[in-house]
Coordinates of C-alpha atoms in Angstrom, one line a residue:
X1029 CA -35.4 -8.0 2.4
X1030 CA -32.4 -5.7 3.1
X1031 CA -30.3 -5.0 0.7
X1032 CA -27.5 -3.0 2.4
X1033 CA -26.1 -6.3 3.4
X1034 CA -25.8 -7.7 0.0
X1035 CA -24.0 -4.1 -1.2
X1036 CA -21.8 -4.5 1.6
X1037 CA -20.9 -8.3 0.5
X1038 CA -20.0 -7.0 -3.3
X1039 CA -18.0 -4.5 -2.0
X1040 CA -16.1 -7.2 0.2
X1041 CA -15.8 -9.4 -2.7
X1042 CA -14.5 -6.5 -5.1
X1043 CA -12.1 -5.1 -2.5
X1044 CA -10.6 -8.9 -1.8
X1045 CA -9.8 -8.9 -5.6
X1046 CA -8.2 -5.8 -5.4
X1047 CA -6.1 -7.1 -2.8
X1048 CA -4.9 -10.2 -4.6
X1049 CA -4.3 -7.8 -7.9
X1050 CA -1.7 -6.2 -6.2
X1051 CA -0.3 -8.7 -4.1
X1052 CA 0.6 -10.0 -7.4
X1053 CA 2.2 -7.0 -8.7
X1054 CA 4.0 -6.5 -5.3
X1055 CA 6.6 -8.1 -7.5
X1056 CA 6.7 -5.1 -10.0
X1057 CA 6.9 -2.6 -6.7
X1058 CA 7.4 -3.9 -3.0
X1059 CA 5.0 -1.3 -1.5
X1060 CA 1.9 -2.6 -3.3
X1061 CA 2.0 -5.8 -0.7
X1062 CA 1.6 -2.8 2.2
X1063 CA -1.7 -0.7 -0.3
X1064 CA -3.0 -4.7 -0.9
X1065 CA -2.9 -5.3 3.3
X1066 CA -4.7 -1.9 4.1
X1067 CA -7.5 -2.8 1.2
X1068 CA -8.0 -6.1 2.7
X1069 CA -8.3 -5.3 6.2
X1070 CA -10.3 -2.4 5.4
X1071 CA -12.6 -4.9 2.9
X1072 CA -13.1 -7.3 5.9
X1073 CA -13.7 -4.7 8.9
X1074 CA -16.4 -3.6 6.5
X1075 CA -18.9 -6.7 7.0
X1076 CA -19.3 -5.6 10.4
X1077 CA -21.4 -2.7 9.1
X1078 CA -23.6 -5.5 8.5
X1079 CA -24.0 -6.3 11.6
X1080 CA -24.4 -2.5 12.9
X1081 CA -27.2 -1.7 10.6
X1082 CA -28.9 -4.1 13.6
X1083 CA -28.0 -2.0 16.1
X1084 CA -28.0 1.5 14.4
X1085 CA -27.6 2.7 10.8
X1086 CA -26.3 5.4 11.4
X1087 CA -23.3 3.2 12.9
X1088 CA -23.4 1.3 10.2
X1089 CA -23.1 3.8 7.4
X1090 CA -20.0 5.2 9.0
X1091 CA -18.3 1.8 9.4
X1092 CA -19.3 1.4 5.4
X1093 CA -17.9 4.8 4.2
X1094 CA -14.9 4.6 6.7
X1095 CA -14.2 1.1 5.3
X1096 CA -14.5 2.1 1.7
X1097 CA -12.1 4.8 1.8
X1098 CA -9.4 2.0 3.5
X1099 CA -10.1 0.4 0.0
X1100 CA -10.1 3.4 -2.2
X1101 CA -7.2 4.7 -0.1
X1102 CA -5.2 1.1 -0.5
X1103 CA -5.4 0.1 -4.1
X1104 CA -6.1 3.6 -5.9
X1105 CA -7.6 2.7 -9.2
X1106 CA -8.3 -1.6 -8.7
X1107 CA -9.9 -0.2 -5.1
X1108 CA -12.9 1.9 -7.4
X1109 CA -15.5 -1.1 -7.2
X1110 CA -14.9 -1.9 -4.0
X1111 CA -15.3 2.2 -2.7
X1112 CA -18.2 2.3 -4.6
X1113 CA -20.1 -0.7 -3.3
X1114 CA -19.5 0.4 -0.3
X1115 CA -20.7 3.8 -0.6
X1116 CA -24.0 2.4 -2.2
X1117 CA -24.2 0.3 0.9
X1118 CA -24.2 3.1 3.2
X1119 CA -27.0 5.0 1.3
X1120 CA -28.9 2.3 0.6
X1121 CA -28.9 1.7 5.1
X1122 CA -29.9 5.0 5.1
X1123 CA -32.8 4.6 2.7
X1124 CA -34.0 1.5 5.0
X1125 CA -33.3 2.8 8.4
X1126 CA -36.7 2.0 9.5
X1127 CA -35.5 -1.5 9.1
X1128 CA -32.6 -0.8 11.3
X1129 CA -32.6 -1.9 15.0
X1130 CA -32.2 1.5 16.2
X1131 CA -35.9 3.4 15.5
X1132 CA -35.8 6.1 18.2
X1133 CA -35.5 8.6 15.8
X1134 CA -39.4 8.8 15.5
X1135 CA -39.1 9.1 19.6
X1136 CA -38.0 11.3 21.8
X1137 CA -37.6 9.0 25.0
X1138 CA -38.9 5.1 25.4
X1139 CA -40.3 4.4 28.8
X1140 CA -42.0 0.7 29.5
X1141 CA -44.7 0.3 31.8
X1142 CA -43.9 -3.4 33.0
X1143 CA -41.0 -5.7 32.0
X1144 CA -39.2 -4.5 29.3
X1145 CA -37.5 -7.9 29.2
X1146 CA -40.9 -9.4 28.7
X1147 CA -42.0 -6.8 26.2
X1148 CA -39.2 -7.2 24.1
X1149 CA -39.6 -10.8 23.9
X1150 CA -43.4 -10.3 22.7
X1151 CA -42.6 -7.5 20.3
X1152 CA -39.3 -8.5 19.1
X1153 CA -39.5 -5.1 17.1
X1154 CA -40.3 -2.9 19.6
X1155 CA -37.6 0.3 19.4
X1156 CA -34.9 0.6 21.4
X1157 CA -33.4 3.5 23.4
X1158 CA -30.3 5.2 20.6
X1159 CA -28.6 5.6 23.9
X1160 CA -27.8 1.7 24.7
X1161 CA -26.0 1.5 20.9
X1162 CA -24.0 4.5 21.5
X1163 CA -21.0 1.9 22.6
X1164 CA -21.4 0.8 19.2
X1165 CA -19.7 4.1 17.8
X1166 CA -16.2 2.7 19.2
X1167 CA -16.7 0.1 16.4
X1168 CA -16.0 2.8 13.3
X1169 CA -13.1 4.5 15.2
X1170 CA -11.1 1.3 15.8
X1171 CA -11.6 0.6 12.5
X1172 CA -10.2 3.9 11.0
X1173 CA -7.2 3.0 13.6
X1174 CA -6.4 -0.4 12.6
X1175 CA -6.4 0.7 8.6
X1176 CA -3.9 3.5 9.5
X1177 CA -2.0 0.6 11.9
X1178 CA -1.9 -1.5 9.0
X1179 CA -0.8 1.3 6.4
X1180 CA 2.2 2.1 9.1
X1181 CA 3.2 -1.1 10.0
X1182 CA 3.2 -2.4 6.4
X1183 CA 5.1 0.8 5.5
X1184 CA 7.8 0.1 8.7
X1185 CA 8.2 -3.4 7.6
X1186 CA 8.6 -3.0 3.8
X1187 CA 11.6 0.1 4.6
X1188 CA 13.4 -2.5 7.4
X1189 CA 13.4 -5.4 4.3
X1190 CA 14.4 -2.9 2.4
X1191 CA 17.3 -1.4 4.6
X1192 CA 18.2 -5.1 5.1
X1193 CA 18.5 -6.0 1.7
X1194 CA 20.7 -2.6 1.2
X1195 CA 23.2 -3.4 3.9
X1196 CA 23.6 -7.0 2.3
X1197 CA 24.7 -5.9 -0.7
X1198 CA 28.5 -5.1 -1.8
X1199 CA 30.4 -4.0 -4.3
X1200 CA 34.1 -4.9 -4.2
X1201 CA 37.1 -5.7 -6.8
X1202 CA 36.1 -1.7 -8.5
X1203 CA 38.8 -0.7 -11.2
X1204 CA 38.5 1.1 -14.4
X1205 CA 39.4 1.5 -17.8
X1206 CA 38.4 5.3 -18.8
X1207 CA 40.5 6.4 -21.5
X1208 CA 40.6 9.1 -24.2
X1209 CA 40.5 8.3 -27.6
X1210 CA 40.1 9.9 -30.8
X1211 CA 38.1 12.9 -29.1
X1212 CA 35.8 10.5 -26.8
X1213 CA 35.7 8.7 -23.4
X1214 CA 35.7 5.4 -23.9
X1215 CA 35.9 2.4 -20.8
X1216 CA 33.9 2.3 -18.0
X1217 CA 33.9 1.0 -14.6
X1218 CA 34.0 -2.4 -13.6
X1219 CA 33.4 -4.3 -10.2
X1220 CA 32.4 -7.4 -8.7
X1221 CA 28.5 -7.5 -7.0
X1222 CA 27.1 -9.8 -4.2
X1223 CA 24.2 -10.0 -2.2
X1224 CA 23.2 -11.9 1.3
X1225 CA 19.2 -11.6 -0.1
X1226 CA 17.6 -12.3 -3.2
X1227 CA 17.0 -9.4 -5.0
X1228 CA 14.0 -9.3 -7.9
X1229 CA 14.2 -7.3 -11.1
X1230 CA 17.3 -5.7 -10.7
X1231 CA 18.2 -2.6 -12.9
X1232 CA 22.2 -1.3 -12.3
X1233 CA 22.8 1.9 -13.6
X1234 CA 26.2 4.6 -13.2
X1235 CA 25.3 8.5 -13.2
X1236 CA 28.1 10.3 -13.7
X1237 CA 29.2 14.0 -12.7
X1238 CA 31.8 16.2 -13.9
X1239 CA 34.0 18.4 -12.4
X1240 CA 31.6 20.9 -11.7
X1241 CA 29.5 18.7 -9.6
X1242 CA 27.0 18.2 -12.7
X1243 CA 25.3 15.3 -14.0
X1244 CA 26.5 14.7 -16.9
X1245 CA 25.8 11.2 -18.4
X1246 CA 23.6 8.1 -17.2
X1247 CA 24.2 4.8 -18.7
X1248 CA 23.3 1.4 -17.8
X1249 CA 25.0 -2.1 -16.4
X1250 CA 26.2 -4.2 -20.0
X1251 CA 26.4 -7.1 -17.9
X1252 CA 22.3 -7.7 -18.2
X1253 CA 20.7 -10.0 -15.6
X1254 CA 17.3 -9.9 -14.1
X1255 CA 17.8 -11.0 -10.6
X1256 CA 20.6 -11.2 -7.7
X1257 CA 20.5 -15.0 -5.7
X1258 CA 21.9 -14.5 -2.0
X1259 CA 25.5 -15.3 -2.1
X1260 CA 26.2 -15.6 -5.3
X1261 CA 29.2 -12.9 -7.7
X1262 CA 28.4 -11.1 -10.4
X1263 CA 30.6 -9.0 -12.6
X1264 CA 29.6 -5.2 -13.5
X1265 CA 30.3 -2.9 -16.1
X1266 CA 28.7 0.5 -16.4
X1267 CA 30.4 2.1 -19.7
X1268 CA 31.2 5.6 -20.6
X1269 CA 31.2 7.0 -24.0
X1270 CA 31.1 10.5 -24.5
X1271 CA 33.3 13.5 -26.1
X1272 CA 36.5 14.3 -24.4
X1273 CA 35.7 17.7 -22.8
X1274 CA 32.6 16.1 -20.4
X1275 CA 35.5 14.7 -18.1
X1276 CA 33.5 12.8 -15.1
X1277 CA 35.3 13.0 -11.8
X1278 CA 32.7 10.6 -10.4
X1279 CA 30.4 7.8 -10.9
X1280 CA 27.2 7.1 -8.5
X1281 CA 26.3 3.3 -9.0
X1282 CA 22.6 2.8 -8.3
X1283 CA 21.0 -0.5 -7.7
X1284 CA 17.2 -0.6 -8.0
X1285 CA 14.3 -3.6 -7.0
X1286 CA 11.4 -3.8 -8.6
X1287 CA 11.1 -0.9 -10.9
X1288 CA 11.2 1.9 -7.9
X1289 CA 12.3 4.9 -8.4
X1290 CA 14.5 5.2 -5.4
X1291 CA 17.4 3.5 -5.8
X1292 CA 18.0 0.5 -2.9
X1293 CA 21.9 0.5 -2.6
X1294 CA 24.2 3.5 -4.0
X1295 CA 28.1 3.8 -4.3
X1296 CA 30.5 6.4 -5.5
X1297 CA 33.6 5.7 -7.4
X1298 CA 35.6 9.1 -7.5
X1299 CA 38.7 9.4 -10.4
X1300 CA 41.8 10.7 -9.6

């Protein structure tokens, strides 16, 4: 019984989970849907290392290591089981190569004195020439392509949603209320927000910069809501409260999805 095949199927099953895991925290940062898509493709294109080992192991343990780095390399930490299966699958077809289709590496050259047809069909386990499974070896190297095609093209989709979503959104109606008072800033800025797309756990924050060209104070949106619909108005107020001498000249609104750390939209109220 081979038991490569069996590794290889755990470490399908392992990276498929790890695909779903962060397909459902795509919601908590966009660009885990792209790590999820280059796990699972990687996770499936694996099996085929099953179907290698017939052919040649040594095929077959390079579409198993290739395939578990695509996991590893897609889902980090949830993609450990699945790398690891993976990797036990390709020593473990190494430690039963002689039960691999390919056993010319006990021979230097096979020659047949008859049919080889016919003799194949008697001795269904007679070697075959390493030379005929070379093609084979085109296997692993369009794998590696399509998990970097699928890293790329998940990567150029999620920035053109993103772009999208960034020239849908607009700020108008801006005014504000900054005054001095008793030694502090007090007021804010206040505006009107709408959206053409739905936009998911939405954080609004002002950083604002002094005359200098310093930061000097970050605070947050006091209107508090969780998510944008398409369409739809929503009032802003980013406050500023500090001592009278950190005059701001500016104010940088930032609106970020999903917890990222770069911010999806920007604009920049200046003061007179």
């Amino acid at each position: 019984m081979k038991i490569n095949p069996i590794m290889a199927v755990l470490a399908f099953l392992f990276g498929l989970g790890g695909s779903l895991v962060a397909y459902s925290w795509s919601g908590l940062s966009a660009d885990l849907a792209t790590n999820a898509s280059i796990t699972l493709v990687a996770s499936i294109l694996g099996l085929i290392g099953i179907y290698l080992f017939e052919k040649d192991y040594k095929i077959a343990i390079a579409q198993y290591i290739i395939s578990g780095l695509g996991v590893l390399i897609g889902t980090s930490m949830v993609g450990i089981p699945g790398f690891i299966f993976y990797v036990i699958a390709a020593i473990v077809a190494y430690i039963e190569r002689d039960q691999s289709g390919s056993k010319t590496d006990k021979f230097d050259e096979i020659k047949f004195y008859g049919n080889e047809q016919e003799i194949r069909q008697r001795y269904p386990n007679f070697p075959t020439n390493a030379d005929k499974n070379n093609i084979y070896w085109i296997i692993p190297v369009i794998t590696l392509i399509l998990i970097v095609l699928s890293g790329v093209m998940g990567d150029a989709s999620y920035n053109n949603d993103l772009q999208e979503k960034a020239n849908g959104i607009d700020i108008t109606n801006i005014s504000s209320d900054l005054k001095v008072s008793y030694g502090y800033y007090t007021g804010g800025v206040q505006g009107t927000l709408s959206s053409q797309r739905d936009i998911q756990s939405v954080q609004i924050k002002g950083v604002w910069y002094g005359e200098d060209g310093s930061q000097i104070d970050q605070t947050y949106d006091t209107n508090t809501f969780t998510d944008i619909k398409a369409n739809q108005k929503y009032q802003l107020n980013i406050p500023y409260y500090k001592e009278s001498n950190y005059k701001p000249v500016k104010v940088e609104i930032q609106i970020f999805e999903n917890f990222d750390d770069t911010p999806l939209y920007t604009k920049t109220v200046n003061f007179n």
